[in-house]
PDB file of C-alpha atoms in Angstrom:
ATOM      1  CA  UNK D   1       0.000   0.000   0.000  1.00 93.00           C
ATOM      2  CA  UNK D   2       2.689   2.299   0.821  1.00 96.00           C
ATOM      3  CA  UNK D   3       4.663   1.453  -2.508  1.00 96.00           C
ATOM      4  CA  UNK D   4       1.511   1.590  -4.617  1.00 97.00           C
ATOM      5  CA  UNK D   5      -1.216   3.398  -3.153  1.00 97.00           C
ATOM      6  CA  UNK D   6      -4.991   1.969  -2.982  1.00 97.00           C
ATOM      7  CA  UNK D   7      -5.084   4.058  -6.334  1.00 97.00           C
ATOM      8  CA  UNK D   8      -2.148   1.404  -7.202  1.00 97.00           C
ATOM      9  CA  UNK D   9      -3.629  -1.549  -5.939  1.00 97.00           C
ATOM     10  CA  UNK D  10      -6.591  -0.966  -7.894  1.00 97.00           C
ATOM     11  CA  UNK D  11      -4.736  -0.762 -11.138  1.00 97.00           C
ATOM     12  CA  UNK D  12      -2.941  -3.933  -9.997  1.00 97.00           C
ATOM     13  CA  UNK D  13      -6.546  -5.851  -9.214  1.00 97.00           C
ATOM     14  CA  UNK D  14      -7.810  -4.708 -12.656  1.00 97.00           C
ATOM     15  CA  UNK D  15      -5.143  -6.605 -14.211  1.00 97.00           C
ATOM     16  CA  UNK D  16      -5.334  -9.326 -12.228  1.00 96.00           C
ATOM     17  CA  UNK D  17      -9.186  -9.639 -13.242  1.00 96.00           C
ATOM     18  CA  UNK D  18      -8.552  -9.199 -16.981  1.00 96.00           C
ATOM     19  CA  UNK D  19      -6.227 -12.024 -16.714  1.00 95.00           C
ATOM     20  CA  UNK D  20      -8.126 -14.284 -14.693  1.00 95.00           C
ATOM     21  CA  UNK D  21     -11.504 -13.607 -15.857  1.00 90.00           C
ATOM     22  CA  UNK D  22     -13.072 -11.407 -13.157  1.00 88.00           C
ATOM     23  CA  UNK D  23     -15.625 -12.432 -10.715  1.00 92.00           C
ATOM     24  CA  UNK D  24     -17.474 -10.704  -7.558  1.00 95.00           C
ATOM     25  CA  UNK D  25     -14.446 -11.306  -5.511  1.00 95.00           C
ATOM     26  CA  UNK D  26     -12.789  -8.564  -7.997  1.00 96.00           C
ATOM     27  CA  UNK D  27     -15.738  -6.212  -7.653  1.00 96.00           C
ATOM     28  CA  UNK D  28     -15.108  -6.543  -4.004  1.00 96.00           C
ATOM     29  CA  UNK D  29     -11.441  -5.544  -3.944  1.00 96.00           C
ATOM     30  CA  UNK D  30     -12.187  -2.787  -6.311  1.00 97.00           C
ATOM     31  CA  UNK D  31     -14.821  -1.027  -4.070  1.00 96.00           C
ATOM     32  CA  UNK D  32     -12.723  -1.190  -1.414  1.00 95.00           C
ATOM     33  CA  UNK D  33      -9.921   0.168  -2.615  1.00 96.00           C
ATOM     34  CA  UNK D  34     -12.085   3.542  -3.811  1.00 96.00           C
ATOM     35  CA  UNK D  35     -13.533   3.461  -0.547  1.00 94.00           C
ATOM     36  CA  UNK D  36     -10.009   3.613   1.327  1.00 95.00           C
ATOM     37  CA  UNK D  37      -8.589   5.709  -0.794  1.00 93.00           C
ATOM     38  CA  UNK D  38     -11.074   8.701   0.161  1.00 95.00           C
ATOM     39  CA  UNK D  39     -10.513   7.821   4.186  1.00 96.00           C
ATOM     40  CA  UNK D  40      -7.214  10.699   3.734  1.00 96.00           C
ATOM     41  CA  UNK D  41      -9.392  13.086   1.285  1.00 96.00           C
ATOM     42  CA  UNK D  42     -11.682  13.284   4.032  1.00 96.00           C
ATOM     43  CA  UNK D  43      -9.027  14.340   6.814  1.00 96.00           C
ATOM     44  CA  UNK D  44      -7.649  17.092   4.084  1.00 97.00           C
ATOM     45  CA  UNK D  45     -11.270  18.326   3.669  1.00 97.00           C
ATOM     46  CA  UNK D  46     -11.442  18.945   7.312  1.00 97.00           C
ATOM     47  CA  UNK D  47      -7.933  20.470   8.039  1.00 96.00           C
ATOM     48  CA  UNK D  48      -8.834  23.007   5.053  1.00 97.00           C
ATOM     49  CA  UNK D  49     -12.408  23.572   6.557  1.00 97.00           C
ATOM     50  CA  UNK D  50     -10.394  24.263  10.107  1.00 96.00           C
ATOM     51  CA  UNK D  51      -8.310  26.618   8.306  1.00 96.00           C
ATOM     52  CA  UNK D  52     -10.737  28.467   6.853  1.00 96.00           C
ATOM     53  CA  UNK D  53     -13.014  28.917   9.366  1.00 96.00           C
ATOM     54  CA  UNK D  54     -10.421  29.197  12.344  1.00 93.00           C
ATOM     55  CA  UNK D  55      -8.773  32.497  13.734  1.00 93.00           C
ATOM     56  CA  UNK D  56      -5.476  31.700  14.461  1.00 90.00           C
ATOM     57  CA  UNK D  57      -2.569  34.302  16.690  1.00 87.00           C
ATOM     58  CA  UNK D  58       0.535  34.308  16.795  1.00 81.00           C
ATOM     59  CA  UNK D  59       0.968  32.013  19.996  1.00 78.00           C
ATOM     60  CA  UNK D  60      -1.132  29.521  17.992  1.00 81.00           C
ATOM     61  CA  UNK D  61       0.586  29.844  14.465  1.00 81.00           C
ATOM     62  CA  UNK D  62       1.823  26.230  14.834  1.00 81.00           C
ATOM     63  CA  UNK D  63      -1.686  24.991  14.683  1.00 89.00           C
ATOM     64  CA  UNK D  64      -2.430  26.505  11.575  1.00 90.00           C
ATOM     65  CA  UNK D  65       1.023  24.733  10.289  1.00 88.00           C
ATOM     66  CA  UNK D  66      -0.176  21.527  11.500  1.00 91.00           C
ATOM     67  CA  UNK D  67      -3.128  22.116   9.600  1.00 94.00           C
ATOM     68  CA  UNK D  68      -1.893  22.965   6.300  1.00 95.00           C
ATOM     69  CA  UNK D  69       0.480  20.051   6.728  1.00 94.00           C
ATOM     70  CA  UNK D  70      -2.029  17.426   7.580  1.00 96.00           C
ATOM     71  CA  UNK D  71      -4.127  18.872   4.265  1.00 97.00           C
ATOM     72  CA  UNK D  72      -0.856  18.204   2.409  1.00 96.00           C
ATOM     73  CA  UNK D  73      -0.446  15.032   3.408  1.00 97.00           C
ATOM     74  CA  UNK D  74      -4.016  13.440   3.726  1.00 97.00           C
ATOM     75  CA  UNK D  75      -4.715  14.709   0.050  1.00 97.00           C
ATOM     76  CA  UNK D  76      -1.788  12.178  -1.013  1.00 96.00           C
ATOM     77  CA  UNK D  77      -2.087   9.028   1.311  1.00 97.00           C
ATOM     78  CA  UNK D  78      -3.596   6.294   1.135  1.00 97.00           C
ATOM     79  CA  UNK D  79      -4.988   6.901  -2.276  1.00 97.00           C
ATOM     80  CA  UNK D  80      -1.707   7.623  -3.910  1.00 98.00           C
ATOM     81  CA  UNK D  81       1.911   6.497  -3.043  1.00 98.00           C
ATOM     82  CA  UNK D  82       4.151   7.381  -0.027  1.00 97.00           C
ATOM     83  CA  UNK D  83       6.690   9.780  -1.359  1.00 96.00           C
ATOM     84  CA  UNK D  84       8.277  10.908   2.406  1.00 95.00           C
ATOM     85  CA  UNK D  85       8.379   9.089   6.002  1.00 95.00           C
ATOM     86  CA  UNK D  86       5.654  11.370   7.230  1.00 94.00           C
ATOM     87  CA  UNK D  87       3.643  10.302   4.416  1.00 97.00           C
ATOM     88  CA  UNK D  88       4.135   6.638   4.818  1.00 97.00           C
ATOM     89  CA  UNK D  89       3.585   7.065   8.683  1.00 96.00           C
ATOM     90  CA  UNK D  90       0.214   8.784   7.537  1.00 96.00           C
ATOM     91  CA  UNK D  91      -0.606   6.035   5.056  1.00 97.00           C
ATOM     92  CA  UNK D  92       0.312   3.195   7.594  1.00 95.00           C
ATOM     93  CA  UNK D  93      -2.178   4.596  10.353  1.00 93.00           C
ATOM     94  CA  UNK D  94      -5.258   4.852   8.119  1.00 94.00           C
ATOM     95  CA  UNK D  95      -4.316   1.566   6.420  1.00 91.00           C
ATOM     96  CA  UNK D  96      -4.256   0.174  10.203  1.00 89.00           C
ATOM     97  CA  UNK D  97      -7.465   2.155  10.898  1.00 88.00           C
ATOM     98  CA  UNK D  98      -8.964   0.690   8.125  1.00 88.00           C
ATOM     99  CA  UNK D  99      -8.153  -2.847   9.509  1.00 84.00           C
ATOM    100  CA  UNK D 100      -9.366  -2.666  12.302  1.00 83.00           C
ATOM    101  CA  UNK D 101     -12.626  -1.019  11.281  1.00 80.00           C
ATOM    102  CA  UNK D 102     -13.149  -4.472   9.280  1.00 75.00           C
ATOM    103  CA  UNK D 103     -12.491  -6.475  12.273  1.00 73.00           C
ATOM    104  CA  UNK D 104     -13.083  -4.693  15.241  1.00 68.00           C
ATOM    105  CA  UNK D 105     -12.077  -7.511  17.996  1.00 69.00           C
ATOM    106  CA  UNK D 106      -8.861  -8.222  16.598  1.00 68.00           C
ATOM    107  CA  UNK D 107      -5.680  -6.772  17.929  1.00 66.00           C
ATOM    108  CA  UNK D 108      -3.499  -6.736  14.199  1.00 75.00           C
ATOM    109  CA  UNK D 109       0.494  -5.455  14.778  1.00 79.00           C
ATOM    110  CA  UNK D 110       1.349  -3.488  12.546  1.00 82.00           C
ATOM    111  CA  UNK D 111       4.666  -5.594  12.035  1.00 84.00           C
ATOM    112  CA  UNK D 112       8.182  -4.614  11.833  1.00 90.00           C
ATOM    113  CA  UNK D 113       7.931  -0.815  11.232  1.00 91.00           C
ATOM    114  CA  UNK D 114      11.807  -0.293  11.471  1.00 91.00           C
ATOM    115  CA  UNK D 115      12.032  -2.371   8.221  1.00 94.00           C
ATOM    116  CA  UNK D 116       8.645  -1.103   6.788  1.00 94.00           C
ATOM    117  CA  UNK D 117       9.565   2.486   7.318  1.00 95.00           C
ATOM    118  CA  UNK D 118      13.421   2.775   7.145  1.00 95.00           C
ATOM    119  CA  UNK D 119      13.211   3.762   3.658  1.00 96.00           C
ATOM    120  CA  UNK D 120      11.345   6.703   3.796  1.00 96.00           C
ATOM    121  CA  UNK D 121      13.326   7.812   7.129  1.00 93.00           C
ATOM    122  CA  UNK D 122      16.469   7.496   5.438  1.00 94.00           C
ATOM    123  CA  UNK D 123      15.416   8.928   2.212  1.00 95.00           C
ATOM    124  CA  UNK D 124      13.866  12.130   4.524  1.00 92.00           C
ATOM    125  CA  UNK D 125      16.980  12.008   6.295  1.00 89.00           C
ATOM    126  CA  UNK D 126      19.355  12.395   3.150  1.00 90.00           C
ATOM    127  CA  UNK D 127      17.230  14.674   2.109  1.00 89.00           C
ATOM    128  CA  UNK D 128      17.825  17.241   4.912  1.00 82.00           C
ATOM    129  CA  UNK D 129      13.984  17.005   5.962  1.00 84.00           C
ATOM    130  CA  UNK D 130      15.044  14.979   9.019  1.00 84.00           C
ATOM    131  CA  UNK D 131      17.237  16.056  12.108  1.00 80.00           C
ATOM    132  CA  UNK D 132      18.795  13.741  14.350  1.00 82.00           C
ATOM    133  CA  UNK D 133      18.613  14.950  18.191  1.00 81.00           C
ATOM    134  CA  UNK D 134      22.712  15.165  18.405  1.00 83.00           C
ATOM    135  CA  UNK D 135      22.593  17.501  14.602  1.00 83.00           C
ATOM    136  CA  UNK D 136      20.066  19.541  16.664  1.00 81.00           C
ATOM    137  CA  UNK D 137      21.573  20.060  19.559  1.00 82.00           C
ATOM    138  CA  UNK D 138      24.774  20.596  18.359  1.00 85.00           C
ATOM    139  CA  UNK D 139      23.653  23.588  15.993  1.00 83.00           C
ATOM    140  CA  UNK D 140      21.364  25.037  18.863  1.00 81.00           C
ATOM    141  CA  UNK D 141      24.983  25.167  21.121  1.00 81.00           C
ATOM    142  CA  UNK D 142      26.435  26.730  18.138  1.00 84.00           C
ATOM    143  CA  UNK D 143      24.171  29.095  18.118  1.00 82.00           C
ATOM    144  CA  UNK D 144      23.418  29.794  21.228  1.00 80.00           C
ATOM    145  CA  UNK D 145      27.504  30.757  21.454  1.00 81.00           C
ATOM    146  CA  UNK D 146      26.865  33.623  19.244  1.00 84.00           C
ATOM    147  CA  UNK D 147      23.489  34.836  20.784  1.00 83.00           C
ATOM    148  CA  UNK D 148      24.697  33.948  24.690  1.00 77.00           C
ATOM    149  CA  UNK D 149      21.566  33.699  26.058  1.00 73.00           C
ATOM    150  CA  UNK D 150      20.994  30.609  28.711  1.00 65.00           C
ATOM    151  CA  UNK D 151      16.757  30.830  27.361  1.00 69.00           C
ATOM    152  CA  UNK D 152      16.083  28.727  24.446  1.00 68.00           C
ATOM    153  CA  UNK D 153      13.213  28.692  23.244  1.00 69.00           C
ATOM    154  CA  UNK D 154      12.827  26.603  19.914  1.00 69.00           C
ATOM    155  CA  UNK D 155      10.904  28.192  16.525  1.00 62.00           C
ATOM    156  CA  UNK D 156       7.239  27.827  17.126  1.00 53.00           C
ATOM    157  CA  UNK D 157       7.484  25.987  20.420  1.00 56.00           C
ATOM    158  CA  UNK D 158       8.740  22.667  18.119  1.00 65.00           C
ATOM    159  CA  UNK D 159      10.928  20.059  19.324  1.00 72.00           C
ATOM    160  CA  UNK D 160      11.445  16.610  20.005  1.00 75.00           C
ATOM    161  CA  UNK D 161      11.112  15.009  23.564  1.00 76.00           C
ATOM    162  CA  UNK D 162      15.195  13.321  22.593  1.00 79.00           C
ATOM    163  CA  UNK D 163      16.187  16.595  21.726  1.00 80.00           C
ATOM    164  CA  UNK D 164      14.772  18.819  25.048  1.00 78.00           C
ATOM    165  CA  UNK D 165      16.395  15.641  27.462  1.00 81.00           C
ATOM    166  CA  UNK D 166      19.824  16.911  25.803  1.00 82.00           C
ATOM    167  CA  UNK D 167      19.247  20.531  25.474  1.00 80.00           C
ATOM    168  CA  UNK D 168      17.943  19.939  28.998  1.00 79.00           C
ATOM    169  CA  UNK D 169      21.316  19.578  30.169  1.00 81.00           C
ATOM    170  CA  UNK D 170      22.752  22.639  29.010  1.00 77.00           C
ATOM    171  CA  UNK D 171      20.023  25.753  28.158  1.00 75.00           C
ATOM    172  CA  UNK D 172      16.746  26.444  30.241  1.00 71.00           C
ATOM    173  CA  UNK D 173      13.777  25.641  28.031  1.00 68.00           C
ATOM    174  CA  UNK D 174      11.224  28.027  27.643  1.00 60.00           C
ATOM    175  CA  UNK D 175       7.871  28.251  29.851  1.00 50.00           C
ATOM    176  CA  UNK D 176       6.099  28.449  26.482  1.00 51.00           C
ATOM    177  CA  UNK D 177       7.470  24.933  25.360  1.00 43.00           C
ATOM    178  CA  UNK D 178       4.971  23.163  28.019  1.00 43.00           C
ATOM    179  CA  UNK D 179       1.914  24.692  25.642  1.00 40.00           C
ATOM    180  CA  UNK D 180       3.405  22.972  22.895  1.00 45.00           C
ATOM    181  CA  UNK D 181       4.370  19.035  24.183  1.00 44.00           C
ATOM    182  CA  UNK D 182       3.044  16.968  26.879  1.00 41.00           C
ATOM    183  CA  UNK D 183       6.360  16.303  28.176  1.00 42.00           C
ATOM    184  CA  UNK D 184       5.624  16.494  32.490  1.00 40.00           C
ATOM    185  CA  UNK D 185       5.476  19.927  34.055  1.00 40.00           C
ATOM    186  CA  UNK D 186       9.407  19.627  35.390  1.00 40.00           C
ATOM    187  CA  UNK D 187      10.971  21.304  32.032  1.00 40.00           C
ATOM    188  CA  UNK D 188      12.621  24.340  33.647  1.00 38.00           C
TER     189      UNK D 188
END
């Protein structure tokens, strides 16, 4: 699904059922992969709606980021390919949502995400669209030699829970940070 898309899959089941013959049992795959492809259409058509209908200040600009990035994403996945690790992390959750919707008592693993997802991480990663917590932390000491200020408080209250345990050690976090992660209350 990641590789292909439902968009994909359907392509894939149409030539399948040319070959073989058809049958109901191709009708069936069919309609479902339509139906799962719209599951991240519908997301993107409520993240737009929020962000036109929503007032967003300054304090709550990353929201509206969040937004526009979840309309990016969910207008892409499931229906089409996975093209970046957030993508296939999108596609992988609605796939599983999906799943579970069919079968309700079951408790399905996802399987061996490291494997399913390295690809896209290290593609991301190459790509510059990915920083590792010791590439962070090191550029935030670099910088915070030329500003000299023991506050840091990251752009738009983002960072990662690896990357405030090592800043953590060295710089005072920001009271505004808590707004932004549920890490516990003990940050400064």
């Amino acid at each position: 699904m990641l590789k292909l898309g439902f968009d994909g899959i359907y392509k894939k089941i149409e030539n399948y059922e040319q070959k073989n013959g058809g049958g109901s049992i191709y009708d069936a795959m069919k309609r479902v992969c339509k139906a799962s492809g719209t599951i991240g259409e519908k997301y993107a058509e409520e993240a737009k709606r929020l962000l036109a209908t929503e007032e967003f200040t300054e304090e709550s600009s990353y929201v509206k980021e969040d937004l526009e990035l979840i309309a990016e994403v969910c207008s892409r996945v499931p229906r089409y390919p996975a093209t970046s690790f957030r993508e296939a992390v999108q596609a992988l959750w609605f796939a599983h949502l999906l799943n579970t919707w069919e079968d309700t008592v079951n408790a399905n693993s996802l399987g061996r995400l490291d494997q399913i997802l390295y690809p896209y991480y290290k593609e991301d990663l190459e790509k510059g669209l990915i920083t590792k917590t010791k590439d962070y932390v090191d550029s935030v000491i670099e910088a915070d030699a030329l500003i000299q200020s023991p506050l840091f408080r990251p752009p738009h209250g983002r960072i990662k829970f690896s990357q405030i345990r090592e800043l953590k050690k060295k710089l005072r976090i920001s009271e505004s940070q808590k707004l932004r992660n549920s890490e516990p209350q003990n940050l400064s």
